[in-house]
Amino acid sequence: MTDLRGPAVVVTADGSRTLASPTGEAYKSLRGAISEARSVYLEGSGVGDRLAAGSAADVLEVGFGTGLNFLVSATAAVKSGAALRYRALELAPPSAATLSELRYAELLAPSRLPGALIAWRAGLGMSAPAGWNVFEHDRVTLELFVGDALSSAWEAGDLRQVDAVYHDSFGPANAPGLWSGAFLARLARLLRPDGRLVSFCVAGAVRRALAAEGLQVKKAAGPAGGKREVLVARRPAA
Ligand SMILES: C[S@@+](CC[C@H](N)C(=O)[O-])C[C@H]1O[C@@H](n2cnc3c(N)ncnc32)[C@H](O)[C@@H]1O
């Protein structure tokens, strides 16, 4: 039977909000949503350093969810004036009303990005159209693919290699296909030399699958007060 309940808003340990699915899986770490977005994804991927140096960055995210990883990365890009191309895959984008309840405009003030993102999401209607939807703000471009990341549809067209993959979907217990060797290989092949795939998930099978694709895989220290270890898998420089 279809579960018609939507995700619920929860407050995490650093005061920032996230969502929890009807089955109880949190979208971001309950030990700190924004701490995780900054530490594991923006900084762990090297994208933060690239943007701070004024270099353009290309990111692919699996599991856009609340958009917090995007907002944190895009805010860094706007601050430095660097260009950010951010592609994200999402089966069920939360509604504009749900995004408003997360209060990311307050969290990231004075950034105008959260408000602009919510207005754009509202314009897509309750069920956002399947396929690519584009949001632009300063030198930031978000291309949100609405659909199943396991399909091959998002790989058609202009899919350049990326500096970073943010793998932030539900975990292997709830979304096993997104952690299969075959899917991880598709992600790994998109990384440029020196590009990094980062994730909260450090499962041995995931690390072995990425190493089999030629990536240098390590467990890095997690955010203060958060998960002890997180994943960084780097494609060696050419
Ligand atoms: C852990 S949450 C995402 C957290 C997100 N990065 C954030 O900043 O809020 C996982 C997301 O993956 C999405 N998802 C689950 N299975 C998917 C699939 N097969 N294809 C695309 N998205 C999927 C869920 O709808 C959910 O929004």
PDB file of C-alpha atoms and ligand atoms in Angstrom:
ATOM      1  CA  MET A   1       0.000   0.000   0.000  1.00  0.00           C
ATOM      2  CA  THR A   2       1.321   3.517  -0.821  1.00  0.00           C
ATOM      3  CA  ASP A   3       2.446   5.558   2.197  1.00  0.00           C
ATOM      4  CA  LEU A   4       0.815   8.983   1.758  1.00  0.00           C
ATOM      5  CA  ARG A   5       2.506  10.623   4.734  1.00  0.00           C
ATOM      6  CA  GLY A   6       5.066  13.300   3.834  1.00  0.00           C
ATOM      7  CA  PRO A   7       8.403  13.903   5.546  1.00  0.00           C
ATOM      8  CA  ALA A   8       8.368  15.539   9.017  1.00  0.00           C
ATOM      9  CA  VAL A   9      10.494  18.497  10.157  1.00  0.00           C
ATOM     10  CA  VAL A  10      13.020  17.703  12.912  1.00  0.00           C
ATOM     11  CA  VAL A  11      15.475  19.960  14.797  1.00  0.00           C
ATOM     12  CA  THR A  12      19.044  18.620  14.911  1.00  0.00           C
ATOM     13  CA  ALA A  13      21.687  19.043  17.641  1.00  0.00           C
ATOM     14  CA  ASP A  14      23.252  22.194  16.143  1.00  0.00           C
ATOM     15  CA  GLY A  15      19.835  23.870  15.977  1.00  0.00           C
ATOM     16  CA  SER A  16      19.458  23.513  12.196  1.00  0.00           C
ATOM     17  CA  ARG A  17      16.437  21.693  10.847  1.00  0.00           C
ATOM     18  CA  THR A  18      16.051  18.762   8.507  1.00  0.00           C
ATOM     19  CA  LEU A  19      13.382  16.269   7.446  1.00  0.00           C
ATOM     20  CA  ALA A  20      12.691  12.684   8.478  1.00  0.00           C
ATOM     21  CA  SER A  21      11.015  10.282   6.058  1.00  0.00           C
ATOM     22  CA  PRO A  22       7.793   8.484   7.076  1.00  0.00           C
ATOM     23  CA  THR A  23       9.983   5.425   7.786  1.00  0.00           C
ATOM     24  CA  GLY A  24      12.037   7.528  10.233  1.00  0.00           C
ATOM     25  CA  GLU A  25      15.244   8.045   8.242  1.00  0.00           C
ATOM     26  CA  ALA A  26      16.637  11.564   8.745  1.00  0.00           C
ATOM     27  CA  TYR A  27      17.700  13.510   5.632  1.00  0.00           C
ATOM     28  CA  LYS A  28      20.782  14.907   7.400  1.00  0.00           C
ATOM     29  CA  SER A  29      22.651  13.910  10.552  1.00  0.00           C
ATOM     30  CA  LEU A  30      20.569  14.423  13.698  1.00  0.00           C
ATOM     31  CA  ARG A  31      23.837  15.484  15.356  1.00  0.00           C
ATOM     32  CA  GLY A  32      23.852  18.612  13.175  1.00  0.00           C
ATOM     33  CA  ALA A  33      22.375  19.113   9.696  1.00  0.00           C
ATOM     34  CA  ILE A  34      24.315  22.210   8.678  1.00  0.00           C
ATOM     35  CA  SER A  35      27.521  20.994  10.340  1.00  0.00           C
ATOM     36  CA  GLU A  36      27.304  17.860   8.188  1.00  0.00           C
ATOM     37  CA  ALA A  37      26.558  19.833   5.012  1.00  0.00           C
ATOM     38  CA  ARG A  38      29.594  22.073   5.549  1.00  0.00           C
ATOM     39  CA  SER A  39      32.076  19.534   6.904  1.00  0.00           C
ATOM     40  CA  VAL A  40      31.327  16.311   5.012  1.00  0.00           C
ATOM     41  CA  TYR A  41      30.195  17.735   1.675  1.00  0.00           C
ATOM     42  CA  LEU A  42      31.465  21.289   1.041  1.00  0.00           C
ATOM     43  CA  GLU A  43      34.821  20.951   2.823  1.00  0.00           C
ATOM     44  CA  GLY A  44      35.382  17.168   2.549  1.00  0.00           C
ATOM     45  CA  SER A  45      34.967  17.297  -1.226  1.00  0.00           C
ATOM     46  CA  GLY A  46      37.465  20.128  -1.711  1.00  0.00           C
ATOM     47  CA  VAL A  47      34.715  22.223  -3.336  1.00  0.00           C
ATOM     48  CA  GLY A  48      34.929  24.776  -0.512  1.00  0.00           C
ATOM     49  CA  ASP A  49      38.632  25.359  -1.205  1.00  0.00           C
ATOM     50  CA  ARG A  50      38.067  25.579  -4.973  1.00  0.00           C
ATOM     51  CA  LEU A  51      35.327  28.170  -4.593  1.00  0.00           C
ATOM     52  CA  ALA A  52      37.248  30.177  -1.981  1.00  0.00           C
ATOM     53  CA  ALA A  53      40.152  30.381  -4.470  1.00  0.00           C
ATOM     54  CA  GLY A  54      37.755  31.761  -7.090  1.00  0.00           C
ATOM     55  CA  SER A  55      37.800  28.568  -9.224  1.00  0.00           C
ATOM     56  CA  ALA A  56      34.647  27.218 -10.832  1.00  0.00           C
ATOM     57  CA  ALA A  57      33.273  23.930  -9.479  1.00  0.00           C
ATOM     58  CA  ASP A  58      31.061  21.184 -10.907  1.00  0.00           C
ATOM     59  CA  VAL A  59      29.111  19.038  -8.432  1.00  0.00           C
ATOM     60  CA  LEU A  60      26.737  16.081  -8.815  1.00  0.00           C
ATOM     61  CA  GLU A  61      24.541  15.236  -5.824  1.00  0.00           C
ATOM     62  CA  VAL A  62      22.598  12.018  -5.347  1.00  0.00           C
ATOM     63  CA  GLY A  63      19.593  12.845  -3.133  1.00  0.00           C
ATOM     64  CA  PHE A  64      18.878  16.601  -3.233  1.00  0.00           C
ATOM     65  CA  GLY A  65      16.311  16.379  -0.418  1.00  0.00           C
ATOM     66  CA  THR A  66      16.042  19.652   1.499  1.00  0.00           C
ATOM     67  CA  GLY A  67      18.708  21.273  -0.701  1.00  0.00           C
ATOM     68  CA  LEU A  68      20.895  22.101   2.318  1.00  0.00           C
ATOM     69  CA  ASN A  69      24.110  20.764   0.723  1.00  0.00           C
ATOM     70  CA  PHE A  70      23.295  22.845  -2.341  1.00  0.00           C
ATOM     71  CA  LEU A  71      22.509  25.989  -0.344  1.00  0.00           C
ATOM     72  CA  VAL A  72      25.725  25.767   1.670  1.00  0.00           C
ATOM     73  CA  SER A  73      27.800  25.226  -1.496  1.00  0.00           C
ATOM     74  CA  ALA A  74      25.977  27.912  -3.470  1.00  0.00           C
ATOM     75  CA  THR A  75      26.354  30.421  -0.621  1.00  0.00           C
ATOM     76  CA  ALA A  76      30.125  29.804  -0.681  1.00  0.00           C
ATOM     77  CA  ALA A  77      30.154  30.345  -4.466  1.00  0.00           C
ATOM     78  CA  VAL A  78      28.197  33.608  -4.246  1.00  0.00           C
ATOM     79  CA  LYS A  79      30.516  34.849  -1.478  1.00  0.00           C
ATOM     80  CA  SER A  80      33.664  34.297  -3.565  1.00  0.00           C
ATOM     81  CA  GLY A  81      32.124  35.199  -6.923  1.00  0.00           C
ATOM     82  CA  ALA A  82      33.075  31.775  -8.358  1.00  0.00           C
ATOM     83  CA  ALA A  83      30.842  29.833 -10.752  1.00  0.00           C
ATOM     84  CA  LEU A  84      29.100  26.700  -9.492  1.00  0.00           C
ATOM     85  CA  ARG A  85      27.357  24.154 -11.688  1.00  0.00           C
ATOM     86  CA  TYR A  86      25.369  21.853  -9.416  1.00  0.00           C
ATOM     87  CA  ARG A  87      23.459  18.891 -10.780  1.00  0.00           C
ATOM     88  CA  ALA A  88      21.283  16.941  -8.376  1.00  0.00           C
ATOM     89  CA  LEU A  89      19.109  13.835  -8.613  1.00  0.00           C
ATOM     90  CA  GLU A  90      15.912  13.610  -6.564  1.00  0.00           C
ATOM     91  CA  LEU A  91      12.963  11.241  -6.709  1.00  0.00           C
ATOM     92  CA  ALA A  92      10.579  13.327  -4.590  1.00  0.00           C
ATOM     93  CA  PRO A  93      11.464  17.029  -4.131  1.00  0.00           C
ATOM     94  CA  PRO A  94       9.882  18.422  -0.942  1.00  0.00           C
ATOM     95  CA  SER A  95       7.202  21.064  -1.558  1.00  0.00           C
ATOM     96  CA  ALA A  96       7.882  24.796  -1.199  1.00  0.00           C
ATOM     97  CA  ALA A  97       5.758  24.792   1.990  1.00  0.00           C
ATOM     98  CA  THR A  98       7.894  22.054   3.530  1.00  0.00           C
ATOM     99  CA  LEU A  99      11.103  23.842   2.529  1.00  0.00           C
ATOM    100  CA  SER A 100       9.810  27.039   4.202  1.00  0.00           C
ATOM    101  CA  GLU A 101       9.330  25.150   7.477  1.00  0.00           C
ATOM    102  CA  LEU A 102      13.067  24.361   7.525  1.00  0.00           C
ATOM    103  CA  ARG A 103      13.851  28.078   8.049  1.00  0.00           C
ATOM    104  CA  TYR A 104      17.000  28.004   5.924  1.00  0.00           C
ATOM    105  CA  ALA A 105      16.540  31.693   5.072  1.00  0.00           C
ATOM    106  CA  GLU A 106      17.139  32.482   8.783  1.00  0.00           C
ATOM    107  CA  LEU A 107      19.920  29.916   9.058  1.00  0.00           C
ATOM    108  CA  LEU A 108      21.864  31.284   6.083  1.00  0.00           C
ATOM    109  CA  ALA A 109      20.982  34.984   6.432  1.00  0.00           C
ATOM    110  CA  PRO A 110      21.826  37.340   4.813  1.00  0.00           C
ATOM    111  CA  SER A 111      22.008  34.978   1.807  1.00  0.00           C
ATOM    112  CA  ARG A 112      19.010  35.421  -0.498  1.00  0.00           C
ATOM    113  CA  LEU A 113      19.493  31.941  -1.927  1.00  0.00           C
ATOM    114  CA  PRO A 114      17.084  29.988   0.331  1.00  0.00           C
ATOM    115  CA  GLY A 115      14.196  32.371  -0.416  1.00  0.00           C
ATOM    116  CA  ALA A 116      14.954  32.305  -4.144  1.00  0.00           C
ATOM    117  CA  LEU A 117      15.101  28.502  -4.140  1.00  0.00           C
ATOM    118  CA  ILE A 118      11.730  28.218  -2.375  1.00  0.00           C
ATOM    119  CA  ALA A 119      10.110  30.661  -4.820  1.00  0.00           C
ATOM    120  CA  TRP A 120      11.515  28.631  -7.724  1.00  0.00           C
ATOM    121  CA  ARG A 121      10.299  25.354  -6.172  1.00  0.00           C
ATOM    122  CA  ALA A 122       6.812  26.877  -5.730  1.00  0.00           C
ATOM    123  CA  GLY A 123       6.798  27.763  -9.422  1.00  0.00           C
ATOM    124  CA  LEU A 124       7.337  24.098 -10.337  1.00  0.00           C
ATOM    125  CA  GLY A 125       3.970  23.145  -8.802  1.00  0.00           C
ATOM    126  CA  MET A 126       3.198  20.460  -6.221  1.00  0.00           C
ATOM    127  CA  SER A 127       4.637  17.622  -8.330  1.00  0.00           C
ATOM    128  CA  ALA A 128       7.739  19.046  -9.936  1.00  0.00           C
ATOM    129  CA  PRO A 129       8.038  18.027 -13.614  1.00  0.00           C
ATOM    130  CA  ALA A 130      10.048  14.870 -14.275  1.00  0.00           C
ATOM    131  CA  GLY A 131      13.426  15.448 -15.894  1.00  0.00           C
ATOM    132  CA  TRP A 132      15.761  18.442 -15.646  1.00  0.00           C
ATOM    133  CA  ASN A 133      14.607  21.718 -14.020  1.00  0.00           C
ATOM    134  CA  VAL A 134      16.987  24.686 -13.945  1.00  0.00           C
ATOM    135  CA  PHE A 135      17.427  27.357 -11.238  1.00  0.00           C
ATOM    136  CA  GLU A 136      19.898  30.237 -11.677  1.00  0.00           C
ATOM    137  CA  HIS A 137      21.195  32.716  -9.117  1.00  0.00           C
ATOM    138  CA  ASP A 138      24.241  34.929  -9.750  1.00  0.00           C
ATOM    139  CA  ARG A 139      26.910  32.548 -11.119  1.00  0.00           C
ATOM    140  CA  VAL A 140      25.228  29.475  -9.618  1.00  0.00           C
ATOM    141  CA  THR A 141      23.289  27.049 -11.806  1.00  0.00           C
ATOM    142  CA  LEU A 142      21.269  24.253 -10.225  1.00  0.00           C
ATOM    143  CA  GLU A 143      20.039  21.525 -12.568  1.00  0.00           C
ATOM    144  CA  LEU A 144      17.638  19.336 -10.602  1.00  0.00           C
ATOM    145  CA  PHE A 145      16.761  16.003 -12.191  1.00  0.00           C
ATOM    146  CA  VAL A 146      13.386  14.869 -10.868  1.00  0.00           C
ATOM    147  CA  GLY A 147      13.279  11.109 -11.202  1.00  0.00           C
ATOM    148  CA  ASP A 148      15.000   7.910 -10.192  1.00  0.00           C
ATOM    149  CA  ALA A 149      18.783   8.144  -9.908  1.00  0.00           C
ATOM    150  CA  LEU A 150      18.915   4.459 -10.816  1.00  0.00           C
ATOM    151  CA  SER A 151      17.522   5.185 -14.281  1.00  0.00           C
ATOM    152  CA  SER A 152      19.884   6.070 -17.097  1.00  0.00           C
ATOM    153  CA  ALA A 153      17.785   9.112 -18.147  1.00  0.00           C
ATOM    154  CA  TRP A 154      19.925  11.663 -16.266  1.00  0.00           C
ATOM    155  CA  GLU A 155      23.083  10.533 -18.039  1.00  0.00           C
ATOM    156  CA  ALA A 156      21.863  11.569 -21.483  1.00  0.00           C
ATOM    157  CA  GLY A 157      22.985  14.926 -22.886  1.00  0.00           C
ATOM    158  CA  ASP A 158      25.658  17.282 -21.603  1.00  0.00           C
ATOM    159  CA  LEU A 159      27.059  15.316 -18.693  1.00  0.00           C
ATOM    160  CA  ARG A 160      30.572  16.629 -18.216  1.00  0.00           C
ATOM    161  CA  GLN A 161      32.854  15.179 -15.584  1.00  0.00           C
ATOM    162  CA  VAL A 162      32.609  16.684 -12.134  1.00  0.00           C
ATOM    163  CA  ASP A 163      34.925  17.883  -9.357  1.00  0.00           C
ATOM    164  CA  ALA A 164      32.776  16.271  -6.685  1.00  0.00           C
ATOM    165  CA  VAL A 165      29.995  13.770  -6.150  1.00  0.00           C
ATOM    166  CA  TYR A 166      27.968  14.327  -2.991  1.00  0.00           C
ATOM    167  CA  HIS A 167      26.422  10.906  -2.289  1.00  0.00           C
ATOM    168  CA  ASP A 168      23.761  11.848   0.249  1.00  0.00           C
ATOM    169  CA  SER A 169      20.849   9.545  -0.505  1.00  0.00           C
ATOM    170  CA  PHE A 170      19.189   7.300   2.028  1.00  0.00           C
ATOM    171  CA  GLY A 171      21.526   4.654   3.462  1.00  0.00           C
ATOM    172  CA  PRO A 172      22.129   1.125   2.146  1.00  0.00           C
ATOM    173  CA  ALA A 173      19.404  -0.399   4.354  1.00  0.00           C
ATOM    174  CA  ASN A 174      16.656   1.758   2.795  1.00  0.00           C
ATOM    175  CA  ALA A 175      18.052   2.401  -0.697  1.00  0.00           C
ATOM    176  CA  PRO A 176      20.357  -0.557  -1.511  1.00  0.00           C
ATOM    177  CA  GLY A 177      20.426   0.119  -5.266  1.00  0.00           C
ATOM    178  CA  LEU A 178      22.071   3.510  -4.699  1.00  0.00           C
ATOM    179  CA  TRP A 179      25.003   1.746  -2.988  1.00  0.00           C
ATOM    180  CA  SER A 180      25.381  -1.178  -5.390  1.00  0.00           C
ATOM    181  CA  GLY A 181      28.716  -1.722  -7.127  1.00  0.00           C
ATOM    182  CA  ALA A 182      27.108  -0.952 -10.486  1.00  0.00           C
ATOM    183  CA  PHE A 183      25.668   2.397  -9.371  1.00  0.00           C
ATOM    184  CA  LEU A 184      28.823   3.448  -7.508  1.00  0.00           C
ATOM    185  CA  ALA A 185      30.836   2.650 -10.649  1.00  0.00           C
ATOM    186  CA  ARG A 186      28.586   5.016 -12.650  1.00  0.00           C
ATOM    187  CA  LEU A 187      29.308   7.777 -10.139  1.00  0.00           C
ATOM    188  CA  ALA A 188      33.038   7.064  -9.883  1.00  0.00           C
ATOM    189  CA  ARG A 189      33.466   7.307 -13.667  1.00  0.00           C
ATOM    190  CA  LEU A 190      32.141  10.860 -13.610  1.00  0.00           C
ATOM    191  CA  LEU A 191      34.964  12.125 -11.405  1.00  0.00           C
ATOM    192  CA  ARG A 192      37.725  14.191 -12.977  1.00  0.00           C
ATOM    193  CA  PRO A 193      41.329  13.494 -11.950  1.00  0.00           C
ATOM    194  CA  ASP A 194      41.627  14.765  -8.346  1.00  0.00           C
ATOM    195  CA  GLY A 195      37.825  14.794  -8.032  1.00  0.00           C
ATOM    196  CA  ARG A 196      36.272  13.358  -4.874  1.00  0.00           C
ATOM    197  CA  LEU A 197      33.164  11.368  -3.988  1.00  0.00           C
ATOM    198  CA  VAL A 198      32.113  12.121  -0.412  1.00  0.00           C
ATOM    199  CA  SER A 199      29.444  10.571   1.787  1.00  0.00           C
ATOM    200  CA  PHE A 200      28.285   9.917   5.319  1.00  0.00           C
ATOM    201  CA  CYS A 201      28.409   6.164   4.546  1.00  0.00           C
ATOM    202  CA  VAL A 202      31.646   4.277   5.239  1.00  0.00           C
ATOM    203  CA  ALA A 203      30.342   0.711   4.784  1.00  0.00           C
ATOM    204  CA  GLY A 204      33.077  -1.742   3.790  1.00  0.00           C
ATOM    205  CA  ALA A 205      31.238  -2.894   0.642  1.00  0.00           C
ATOM    206  CA  VAL A 206      30.919   0.722  -0.517  1.00  0.00           C
ATOM    207  CA  ARG A 207      34.618   1.401   0.061  1.00  0.00           C
ATOM    208  CA  ARG A 208      35.631  -1.772  -1.792  1.00  0.00           C
ATOM    209  CA  ALA A 209      33.387  -0.965  -4.772  1.00  0.00           C
ATOM    210  CA  LEU A 210      34.915   2.521  -5.114  1.00  0.00           C
ATOM    211  CA  ALA A 211      38.461   1.191  -4.740  1.00  0.00           C
ATOM    212  CA  ALA A 212      37.695  -1.307  -7.544  1.00  0.00           C
ATOM    213  CA  GLU A 213      36.998   1.737  -9.758  1.00  0.00           C
ATOM    214  CA  GLY A 214      40.505   3.056  -9.125  1.00  0.00           C
ATOM    215  CA  LEU A 215      39.631   5.602  -6.426  1.00  0.00           C
ATOM    216  CA  GLN A 216      41.813   6.224  -3.364  1.00  0.00           C
ATOM    217  CA  VAL A 217      39.380   5.571  -0.543  1.00  0.00           C
ATOM    218  CA  LYS A 218      39.760   6.697   3.042  1.00  0.00           C
ATOM    219  CA  LYS A 219      37.719   7.231   6.158  1.00  0.00           C
ATOM    220  CA  ALA A 220      38.075  10.854   7.247  1.00  0.00           C
ATOM    221  CA  ALA A 221      37.181  12.364  10.629  1.00  0.00           C
ATOM    222  CA  GLY A 222      33.529  13.403  10.782  1.00  0.00           C
ATOM    223  CA  PRO A 223      32.236  16.809  11.928  1.00  0.00           C
ATOM    224  CA  ALA A 224      32.729  17.882  15.553  1.00  0.00           C
ATOM    225  CA  GLY A 225      29.946  16.261  17.577  1.00  0.00           C
ATOM    226  CA  GLY A 226      28.831  14.233  14.533  1.00  0.00           C
ATOM    227  CA  LYS A 227      29.664  10.883  12.952  1.00  0.00           C
ATOM    228  CA  ARG A 228      33.138   9.642  13.903  1.00  0.00           C
ATOM    229  CA  GLU A 229      34.106   8.743  10.337  1.00  0.00           C
ATOM    230  CA  VAL A 230      32.932   9.790   6.876  1.00  0.00           C
ATOM    231  CA  LEU A 231      33.925   8.770   3.360  1.00  0.00           C
ATOM    232  CA  VAL A 232      36.335  10.483   0.959  1.00  0.00           C
ATOM    233  CA  ALA A 233      37.127   8.653  -2.295  1.00  0.00           C
ATOM    234  CA  ARG A 234      39.481  10.507  -4.648  1.00  0.00           C
ATOM    235  CA  ARG A 235      40.332   9.868  -8.291  1.00  0.00           C
ATOM    236  CA  PRO A 236      44.130  10.079  -8.500  1.00  0.00           C
ATOM    237  CA  ALA A 237      45.484  13.059 -10.435  1.00  0.00           C
ATOM    238  CA  ALA A 238      46.320  12.063 -14.034  1.00  0.00           C
TER     239      ALA A 238
HETATM  240  C1  LIG B   1      19.230  11.615   2.962  1.00  0.00           C
HETATM  241  S1  LIG B   1      18.006  12.430   1.999  1.00  0.00           S
HETATM  242  C2  LIG B   1      18.826  13.732   1.165  1.00  0.00           C
HETATM  243  C3  LIG B   1      19.536  14.744   1.964  1.00  0.00           C
HETATM  244  C4  LIG B   1      19.872  15.943   1.170  1.00  0.00           C
HETATM  245  N1  LIG B   1      21.146  15.855   0.539  1.00  0.00           N
HETATM  246  C5  LIG B   1      19.712  17.212   1.979  1.00  0.00           C
HETATM  247  O1  LIG B   1      20.641  18.069   1.980  1.00  0.00           O
HETATM  248  O2  LIG B   1      18.657  17.363   2.566  1.00  0.00           O
HETATM  249  C6  LIG B   1      17.849  11.269   0.679  1.00  0.00           C
HETATM  250  C7  LIG B   1      17.099  11.768  -0.526  1.00  0.00           C
HETATM  251  O3  LIG B   1      17.270  10.813  -1.566  1.00  0.00           O
HETATM  252  C8  LIG B   1      16.072  10.749  -2.283  1.00  0.00           C
HETATM  253  N2  LIG B   1      16.041   9.448  -2.989  1.00  0.00           N
HETATM  254  C9  LIG B   1      15.853   8.223  -2.462  1.00  0.00           C
HETATM  255  N3  LIG B   1      15.915   7.285  -3.418  1.00  0.00           N
HETATM  256  C10 LIG B   1      16.171   7.943  -4.582  1.00  0.00           C
HETATM  257  C11 LIG B   1      16.348   7.528  -5.934  1.00  0.00           C
HETATM  258  N4  LIG B   1      16.279   6.230  -6.282  1.00  0.00           N
HETATM  259  N5  LIG B   1      16.579   8.466  -6.869  1.00  0.00           N
HETATM  260  C12 LIG B   1      16.651   9.783  -6.530  1.00  0.00           C
HETATM  261  N6  LIG B   1      16.491  10.234  -5.260  1.00  0.00           N
HETATM  262  C13 LIG B   1      16.257   9.323  -4.303  1.00  0.00           C
HETATM  263  C14 LIG B   1      14.994  10.884  -1.229  1.00  0.00           C
HETATM  264  O4  LIG B   1      13.757  11.306  -1.793  1.00  0.00           O
HETATM  265  C15 LIG B   1      15.594  11.904  -0.294  1.00  0.00           C
HETATM  266  O5  LIG B   1      15.213  13.214  -0.624  1.00  0.00           O
END
